[in-house]
Coordinates of C-alpha atoms in Angstrom, one line a residue:
X1 CA 37.8 45.5 10.4
X2 CA 39.9 43.0 8.5
X3 CA 38.1 40.6 6.1
X4 CA 39.7 37.5 4.7
X5 CA 38.3 34.7 2.6
X6 CA 38.5 31.0 3.4
X7 CA 37.8 28.6 0.5
X8 CA 37.1 25.4 2.4
X9 CA 36.8 22.2 0.3
X10 CA 35.5 19.0 1.8
X11 CA 35.3 15.7 0.1
X12 CA 31.6 16.2 -0.6
X13 CA 31.0 20.0 -0.6
X14 CA 32.7 23.3 -0.5
X15 CA 32.2 26.7 1.0
X16 CA 33.4 30.3 0.5
X17 CA 33.4 31.9 4.0
X18 CA 34.5 35.4 4.8
X19 CA 36.1 35.9 8.2
X20 CA 35.4 39.4 9.6
X21 CA 37.8 40.3 12.4
X22 CA 36.9 43.2 14.7
X23 CA 37.2 44.0 18.4
X24 CA 38.8 40.6 19.2
X25 CA 36.0 38.5 17.6
X26 CA 35.6 36.7 14.3
X27 CA 32.3 36.6 12.5
X28 CA 32.1 34.0 9.8
X29 CA 29.8 34.8 6.8
X30 CA 29.1 32.1 4.2
X31 CA 29.0 33.7 0.7
X32 CA 28.9 30.6 -1.4
X33 CA 28.2 26.9 -1.0
X34 CA 28.5 24.2 -3.6
X35 CA 28.6 20.4 -4.1
X36 CA 31.8 18.6 -4.7
X37 CA 30.8 15.6 -6.9
X38 CA 33.4 13.4 -8.5
X39 CA 33.2 12.7 -12.2
X40 CA 34.5 10.0 -14.5
X41 CA 37.4 11.3 -16.7
X42 CA 38.8 8.8 -19.1
X43 CA 37.0 6.0 -17.2
X44 CA 38.7 7.0 -13.9
X45 CA 36.8 8.4 -10.9
X46 CA 38.3 11.9 -10.7
X47 CA 37.8 15.4 -9.2
X48 CA 36.3 18.0 -11.5
X49 CA 39.1 20.5 -10.9
X50 CA 37.9 23.0 -13.5
X51 CA 34.4 23.1 -12.0
X52 CA 35.9 23.4 -8.5
X53 CA 38.2 26.3 -9.6
X54 CA 35.2 28.0 -11.1
X55 CA 33.6 27.8 -7.6
X56 CA 36.6 29.6 -6.2
X57 CA 35.9 32.4 -8.6
X58 CA 32.2 32.5 -7.8
X59 CA 33.2 32.6 -4.1
X60 CA 35.5 35.5 -4.7
X61 CA 32.9 37.4 -6.8
X62 CA 30.2 36.9 -4.2
X63 CA 32.5 37.9 -1.3
X64 CA 33.8 41.0 -3.1
X65 CA 30.3 42.2 -3.7
X66 CA 29.8 42.6 0.1
X67 CA 33.3 43.0 1.6
X68 CA 36.8 44.3 0.9
X69 CA 38.9 41.2 0.9
X70 CA 42.6 41.4 2.0
X71 CA 43.6 37.7 1.5
X72 CA 42.5 34.3 0.6
X73 CA 43.4 30.8 1.9
X74 CA 42.5 27.4 0.5
X75 CA 42.1 24.2 2.5
X76 CA 41.1 20.8 1.2
X77 CA 41.1 17.1 2.1
X78 CA 44.4 15.3 2.0
X79 CA 46.2 12.6 -0.1
X80 CA 44.9 13.5 -3.6
X81 CA 47.0 15.5 -6.1
X82 CA 47.3 16.7 -9.7
X83 CA 50.2 16.1 -12.1
X84 CA 51.8 19.0 -13.9
X85 CA 53.7 18.6 -17.2
X86 CA 56.8 20.4 -18.5
X87 CA 54.6 23.2 -19.9
X88 CA 53.0 23.9 -16.5
X89 CA 49.7 22.3 -17.6
X90 CA 47.6 19.8 -15.7
X91 CA 47.7 16.3 -17.0
X92 CA 44.2 15.0 -17.1
X93 CA 42.1 15.3 -14.0
X94 CA 43.3 14.5 -10.4
X95 CA 42.1 11.0 -9.5
X96 CA 39.7 10.5 -6.6
X97 CA 41.1 8.5 -3.7
X98 CA 38.1 6.1 -3.8
X99 CA 38.9 5.2 -7.4
X100 CA 42.7 4.6 -7.5
X101 CA 43.8 0.9 -7.8
X102 CA 46.3 0.5 -5.0
X103 CA 45.5 -3.0 -3.7
X104 CA 48.2 -4.8 -5.7
X105 CA 50.7 -2.1 -5.0
X106 CA 50.2 -2.6 -1.2
X107 CA 50.9 -6.3 -1.5
X108 CA 54.4 -5.5 -3.0
X109 CA 55.4 -2.8 -0.6
X110 CA 57.7 -5.2 1.2
X111 CA 59.8 -5.4 -2.0
X112 CA 60.8 -1.8 -1.2
X113 CA 60.7 -1.5 2.5
X114 CA 59.2 -3.2 5.6
X115 CA 55.9 -1.8 7.0
X116 CA 57.7 -1.0 10.3
X117 CA 60.4 0.9 8.4
X118 CA 57.8 2.7 6.3
X119 CA 55.9 3.7 9.5
X120 CA 59.1 4.8 11.3
X121 CA 60.2 6.9 8.2
X122 CA 56.9 8.7 7.7
X123 CA 54.7 8.3 10.8
X124 CA 51.6 7.9 8.6
X125 CA 49.1 5.2 9.1
X126 CA 49.0 2.6 6.4
X127 CA 46.0 3.4 4.2
X128 CA 45.5 2.3 0.6
X129 CA 44.5 5.9 -0.3
X130 CA 47.7 7.4 0.8
X131 CA 49.5 9.6 -1.8
X132 CA 52.6 7.3 -2.0
X133 CA 50.5 4.3 -3.0
X134 CA 48.4 6.4 -5.4
X135 CA 51.6 7.6 -7.1
X136 CA 53.0 4.1 -7.4
X137 CA 49.7 3.0 -8.9
X138 CA 49.9 5.7 -11.5
X139 CA 53.5 4.7 -12.3
X140 CA 52.4 1.1 -12.9
X141 CA 49.0 1.5 -14.6
X142 CA 49.4 4.9 -16.3
X143 CA 53.1 5.2 -17.0
X144 CA 52.5 7.7 -19.9
X145 CA 51.1 10.2 -17.4
X146 CA 53.7 9.5 -14.7
X147 CA 56.7 10.0 -16.9
X148 CA 55.3 13.2 -18.4
X149 CA 55.0 14.6 -14.9
X150 CA 57.4 17.4 -13.8
X151 CA 55.6 18.4 -10.5
X152 CA 53.1 16.8 -8.2
X153 CA 50.7 19.3 -6.5
X154 CA 48.3 18.4 -3.7
X155 CA 44.8 19.6 -4.5
X156 CA 45.1 22.7 -2.3
X157 CA 48.5 23.5 -3.8
X158 CA 47.1 23.0 -7.2
X159 CA 44.4 25.6 -6.6
X160 CA 47.0 28.0 -5.3
X161 CA 49.0 27.5 -8.4
X162 CA 46.0 28.2 -10.5
X163 CA 45.4 31.4 -8.5
X164 CA 49.0 32.7 -8.5
X165 CA 51.1 30.8 -11.0
X166 CA 53.5 29.7 -8.1
X167 CA 54.2 26.2 -6.9
X168 CA 54.8 25.2 -3.3
X169 CA 53.5 22.5 -0.9
X170 CA 52.3 23.6 2.5
X171 CA 53.6 21.5 5.4
X172 CA 50.3 20.1 6.8
X173 CA 49.0 18.9 3.4
X174 CA 52.4 17.4 2.5
X175 CA 52.3 15.4 5.8
X176 CA 49.3 13.4 4.5
X177 CA 51.3 11.9 1.6
X178 CA 53.4 9.3 3.4
X179 CA 56.4 11.0 1.7
X180 CA 57.5 13.3 4.6
X181 CA 59.7 12.7 7.6
X182 CA 57.7 13.0 10.9
X183 CA 60.5 14.8 12.7
X184 CA 61.9 17.2 10.1
X185 CA 58.5 17.5 8.5
X186 CA 60.2 17.8 5.1
X187 CA 60.3 15.4 2.2
X188 CA 61.8 12.0 3.2
X189 CA 64.9 11.3 1.2
X190 CA 64.7 7.7 2.4
X191 CA 61.2 7.1 1.0
X192 CA 62.1 8.9 -2.2
X193 CA 65.2 6.7 -2.7
X194 CA 63.6 3.4 -1.6
X195 CA 60.7 3.8 -4.0
X196 CA 62.8 5.2 -6.9
X197 CA 60.9 8.4 -7.0
X198 CA 62.1 11.6 -8.7
X199 CA 62.7 14.2 -6.0
X200 CA 62.4 17.0 -8.5
X201 CA 58.7 16.1 -8.9
X202 CA 58.1 17.4 -5.3
X203 CA 57.8 21.1 -4.8
X204 CA 59.4 22.9 -1.9
X205 CA 57.6 22.6 1.4
X206 CA 56.6 25.9 3.0
X207 CA 55.2 26.8 6.4
X208 CA 51.6 27.8 7.0
X209 CA 51.3 31.6 7.0
X210 CA 53.6 31.9 4.0
X211 CA 52.3 34.6 1.6
X212 CA 52.6 32.8 -1.7
X213 CA 51.8 35.9 -3.8
X214 CA 48.8 37.8 -5.1
X215 CA 46.0 36.5 -7.3
X216 CA 47.0 36.7 -11.0
X217 CA 45.9 40.0 -12.6
X218 CA 44.3 38.1 -15.5
X219 CA 41.6 36.8 -13.1
X220 CA 40.5 40.4 -12.4
X221 CA 39.9 40.2 -8.7
X222 CA 42.3 43.0 -7.7
X223 CA 45.2 42.8 -5.3
X224 CA 44.3 39.9 -3.0
X225 CA 47.1 38.0 -1.2
X226 CA 47.0 34.2 -1.4
X227 CA 48.3 32.7 1.9
X228 CA 49.3 29.2 2.6
X229 CA 47.0 28.3 5.5
X230 CA 47.1 24.9 7.1
X231 CA 45.8 23.5 3.9
X232 CA 44.9 20.1 5.3
X233 CA 41.4 20.7 6.5
X234 CA 42.0 18.8 9.7
X235 CA 45.0 20.9 10.6
X236 CA 43.0 24.1 10.2
X237 CA 40.1 22.6 12.2
X238 CA 42.4 21.7 15.1
X239 CA 43.7 25.2 15.4
X240 CA 40.2 26.4 15.9
X241 CA 39.6 24.3 19.0
X242 CA 39.4 26.6 22.0
X243 CA 41.5 24.5 24.4
X244 CA 44.5 25.6 26.5
X245 CA 45.4 22.2 27.8
X246 CA 45.9 18.7 26.2
X247 CA 42.7 17.6 24.5
X248 CA 41.1 15.0 22.3
X249 CA 39.4 16.0 19.2
X250 CA 37.0 14.6 16.6
X251 CA 36.9 16.5 13.4
X252 CA 33.7 15.1 11.9
X253 CA 32.7 15.4 8.3
X254 CA 32.7 12.9 5.4
X255 CA 35.8 11.6 7.2
X256 CA 36.3 11.6 10.9
X257 CA 39.7 12.5 12.3
X258 CA 40.0 11.3 15.9
X259 CA 43.2 12.4 17.8
X260 CA 45.1 14.7 20.0
X261 CA 47.7 17.5 19.5
X262 CA 51.3 16.8 20.6
X263 CA 54.6 18.6 20.3
X264 CA 56.3 15.4 19.0
X265 CA 55.4 12.3 16.9
X266 CA 54.7 8.9 18.4
X267 CA 56.2 6.0 16.5
X268 CA 56.0 3.2 19.1
X269 CA 54.8 -0.4 18.5
X270 CA 51.3 0.4 19.8
X271 CA 50.9 3.3 17.4
X272 CA 51.8 1.0 14.5
X273 CA 49.6 -1.8 15.7
X274 CA 46.7 0.6 16.0
X275 CA 47.5 2.2 12.7
X276 CA 47.6 5.7 14.1
X277 CA 49.1 8.5 12.1
X278 CA 51.3 11.5 12.8
X279 CA 50.5 14.6 10.7
X280 CA 51.8 18.1 10.8
X281 CA 49.7 20.8 12.5
X282 CA 50.1 24.5 13.1
X283 CA 53.6 25.6 14.2
X284 CA 55.0 22.1 13.5
X285 CA 52.9 20.5 16.1
X286 CA 52.0 16.8 15.6
X287 CA 48.4 15.7 15.2
X288 CA 48.4 12.1 16.5
X289 CA 45.2 10.6 15.1
X290 CA 43.4 8.0 13.1
X291 CA 41.5 8.7 9.9
X292 CA 38.1 7.0 10.3
X293 CA 35.2 6.8 8.0
X294 CA 33.0 9.7 9.1
X295 CA 29.5 10.7 8.1
X296 CA 30.1 9.2 4.6
X297 CA 27.8 6.2 5.3
X298 CA 25.1 8.6 6.6
X299 CA 25.5 10.8 3.5
X300 CA 25.3 7.8 1.2
X301 CA 22.2 6.5 2.9
X302 CA 20.6 9.9 2.5
X303 CA 21.5 9.9 -1.2
X304 CA 20.1 6.3 -1.5
X305 CA 16.7 7.3 -0.1
X306 CA 16.7 10.5 -2.1
X307 CA 17.2 8.5 -5.3
X308 CA 14.0 6.6 -4.2
X309 CA 12.1 9.9 -3.9
X310 CA 12.6 10.4 -0.2
X311 CA 14.5 13.6 0.2
X312 CA 15.0 14.0 4.0
X313 CA 16.9 16.8 5.8
X314 CA 19.4 15.8 8.4
X315 CA 17.0 17.2 11.0
X316 CA 14.3 14.8 9.8
X317 CA 16.8 11.9 9.8
X318 CA 17.7 12.7 13.4
X319 CA 14.1 12.7 14.5
X320 CA 13.5 9.4 12.7
X321 CA 16.5 7.9 14.5
X322 CA 15.4 9.2 17.9
X323 CA 12.0 7.6 17.4
X324 CA 13.5 4.2 16.4
X325 CA 13.3 1.9 19.4
X326 CA 14.2 -1.3 17.7
X327 CA 17.6 -2.8 18.2
X328 CA 19.8 -2.6 15.2
X329 CA 23.2 -4.0 14.2
X330 CA 26.7 -2.4 14.7
X331 CA 29.0 -2.4 11.7
X332 CA 32.7 -1.7 11.3
X333 CA 32.4 1.6 9.5
X334 CA 36.0 1.3 8.2
X335 CA 35.4 -2.1 6.5
X336 CA 36.2 -2.0 2.8
X337 CA 32.6 -3.0 2.1
X338 CA 31.5 0.6 2.9
X339 CA 34.4 2.4 1.1
X340 CA 33.0 3.1 -2.3
X341 CA 29.8 4.9 -3.4
X342 CA 26.7 2.6 -3.8
X343 CA 23.6 1.4 -2.0
X344 CA 24.7 1.3 1.7
X345 CA 21.4 -0.4 2.7
X346 CA 22.4 -3.5 0.8
X347 CA 25.9 -3.4 2.2
X348 CA 24.6 -3.0 5.8
X349 CA 22.3 -5.9 5.3
X350 CA 25.1 -8.0 3.9
X351 CA 27.4 -7.1 6.9
X352 CA 24.5 -7.9 9.3
X353 CA 24.0 -11.3 7.9
X354 CA 27.7 -12.1 7.8
X355 CA 28.0 -11.2 11.5
X356 CA 24.7 -12.7 12.5
X357 CA 23.1 -9.5 13.8
X358 CA 19.7 -8.0 13.6
X359 CA 19.0 -6.9 10.1
X360 CA 17.7 -3.3 9.7
X361 CA 14.5 -2.9 7.7
X362 CA 13.2 0.6 8.1
X363 CA 15.1 3.9 7.3
X364 CA 15.4 4.9 10.9
X365 CA 17.1 1.6 11.7
X366 CA 19.7 2.0 8.9
X367 CA 20.6 5.6 10.0
X368 CA 20.6 4.5 13.6
X369 CA 23.0 1.7 12.7
X370 CA 25.3 4.2 11.0
X371 CA 25.4 6.7 13.8
X372 CA 25.8 4.2 16.6
X373 CA 28.5 2.3 14.8
X374 CA 30.4 5.5 14.2
X375 CA 30.2 6.5 17.9
X376 CA 31.5 3.0 18.8
X377 CA 34.4 3.4 16.3
X378 CA 35.3 6.7 18.1
X379 CA 35.3 5.0 21.5
X380 CA 37.6 2.2 20.2
X381 CA 40.0 4.7 18.6
X382 CA 40.1 6.9 21.7
X383 CA 41.1 3.8 23.8
X384 CA 43.9 3.2 21.3
X385 CA 45.2 6.8 21.4
X386 CA 45.2 6.7 25.2
X387 CA 47.1 3.4 25.2
X388 CA 49.7 4.6 22.7
X389 CA 50.2 8.0 24.4
X390 CA 49.9 6.8 28.0
X391 CA 47.6 9.7 28.6
X392 CA 44.0 9.9 29.8
X393 CA 41.5 12.4 28.5
X394 CA 38.2 13.4 30.1
X395 CA 36.9 15.7 27.4
X396 CA 36.4 15.5 23.6
X397 CA 36.1 18.5 21.4
X398 CA 33.8 17.7 18.5
X399 CA 34.2 20.1 15.6
X400 CA 32.9 20.2 12.0
X401 CA 29.5 19.3 10.6
X402 CA 28.9 16.5 13.1
X403 CA 29.1 19.0 16.0
X404 CA 25.8 20.6 14.8
X405 CA 23.8 17.5 15.7
X406 CA 22.8 17.5 19.4
X407 CA 21.7 13.9 19.0
X408 CA 25.1 12.7 17.7
X409 CA 27.1 14.7 20.2
X410 CA 25.1 13.2 23.1
X411 CA 25.5 9.8 21.5
X412 CA 29.3 10.3 21.4
X413 CA 29.3 11.4 25.0
X414 CA 27.3 8.3 26.0
X415 CA 29.3 5.8 24.1
X416 CA 32.8 7.2 24.9
X417 CA 31.8 8.0 28.6
X418 CA 33.4 11.4 28.3
X419 CA 32.2 15.0 28.2
X420 CA 31.7 16.3 24.7
X421 CA 32.4 20.0 23.8
X422 CA 30.7 20.8 20.5
X423 CA 31.9 23.5 18.2
X424 CA 32.8 25.4 16.2
X425 CA 30.8 23.8 13.4
X426 CA 32.8 25.6 10.7
X427 CA 36.1 24.7 12.4
X428 CA 38.1 24.3 9.2
X429 CA 37.1 27.7 7.9
X430 CA 37.7 29.3 11.3
X431 CA 41.2 27.8 11.4
X432 CA 41.8 28.9 7.8
X433 CA 40.8 32.5 8.8
X434 CA 43.0 32.5 11.9
X435 CA 46.1 31.6 10.0
X436 CA 45.5 34.3 7.5
X437 CA 45.1 36.8 10.3
X438 CA 48.3 35.6 12.0
X439 CA 50.1 35.9 8.7
X440 CA 48.8 39.5 8.3
X441 CA 49.9 40.4 11.8
X442 CA 46.4 40.8 13.2
X443 CA 46.8 37.9 15.7
X444 CA 50.0 37.1 17.5
X445 CA 50.0 33.3 18.0
X446 CA 48.1 30.1 18.6
X447 CA 47.1 30.9 22.2
X448 CA 45.6 34.3 21.2
X449 CA 43.9 32.6 18.2
X450 CA 42.2 30.1 20.5
X451 CA 41.1 32.8 22.9
X452 CA 39.5 34.6 20.0
X453 CA 37.6 31.5 19.1
X454 CA 36.3 31.3 22.7
X455 CA 35.1 34.9 22.3
X456 CA 33.5 34.2 18.9
X457 CA 31.5 31.0 19.1
X458 CA 29.2 29.2 21.6
X459 CA 30.5 25.8 22.7
X460 CA 27.8 23.3 23.8
X461 CA 28.6 20.7 26.5
X462 CA 27.2 17.2 26.6
X463 CA 27.7 14.9 29.6
X464 CA 27.5 11.1 29.2
X465 CA 24.2 9.4 30.1
X466 CA 23.9 5.6 30.7
X467 CA 22.7 3.8 27.6
X468 CA 22.8 0.3 26.2
X469 CA 23.9 -0.6 22.7
X470 CA 23.4 -3.9 21.0
X471 CA 26.5 -5.9 20.9
X472 CA 28.2 -6.1 17.5

């Protein structure tokens, strides 16, 4: 048996999961779970990187208490990064994508490059949270930090640096920055030059599967290899999808990534018009997708009610929604109104009034609004992907936390009018583990990896039923 450790960081929680590989199957065992709550550091919404690194150490300790661990891989959300000074120290705390001021920066992008040229040069959808815009914002608003910076490390790369003392940027996480070329999948010289960036600030890009080194001896965890997995959580999740033919996927967590896996980027006018993105996946594949708000609104509603003394589980919330027969409104889940933390009930009411829709009153109606609106967003995005690719897809693989909800998977099938295949739920951790095993020579390639997933997890199928949603 070979045991590897996946440290899987989402934008709201994290997990330490041991992947035990034996007889052609992988068994995932969670050894630690923790919240990932942002903090305010020097009045800026930030990631508590010291606390999160301490959770890696707890995950290692818990895992080593039960298993002999050969290697470790870290995956995280994209776009965010830390700044490293000339002494190799972190400058402040990495800023949170929801707290960076990029609005004014976006209005001046045309001073450097046209949006069409920016898209053609990077393949990334234009989002205000993208690393490029965050970096330009730091240069404008916090020049003292920017000009002290010697290296920029994405969050997963930062954790690897803290573990090994070595700096590198893995290809999939680098592809979320709007700083890489979609064809070469290396740093874009054109973007660096157009925006007057210092190329020396960007570490070398390495492939997934690269063995970065071993955990520093000073951490006292023994000889454990640190492997560059597909460090963007979506890229790891997509690898875990047990499909042998072209497919659609929805990786559903705090964010939802809706897309397909291709062997080349798509940079046509429709892709730009629909604001679709091209990111790097396993073995230099292209994930052609859109970043959509995912379960974020549901999570915030849950927190809102918990603050009022009503601490419901997701199972209780689902039952509440299923028992709600009243019509409710549909919202644009990607509207800026819902972007930042706060009382989502007030914002949904505000949106409902502005769009002259039925106003939710009871908890079940608010949650129903969030779930149905998200399913509608998926349907719209899938139509865009099919239009841009010229392909037609009959099945959707739903992975991640959202795949655990039979109600939500059935709703997605109903609204998109496509079969839904749900699972694996811990898709990112599974993909993380698979890449480590490929790097270690235990698995040969992507095809074998996906066959192993089919042997290791149960996939549920949901066929569409006829339903009627209120018009938004």
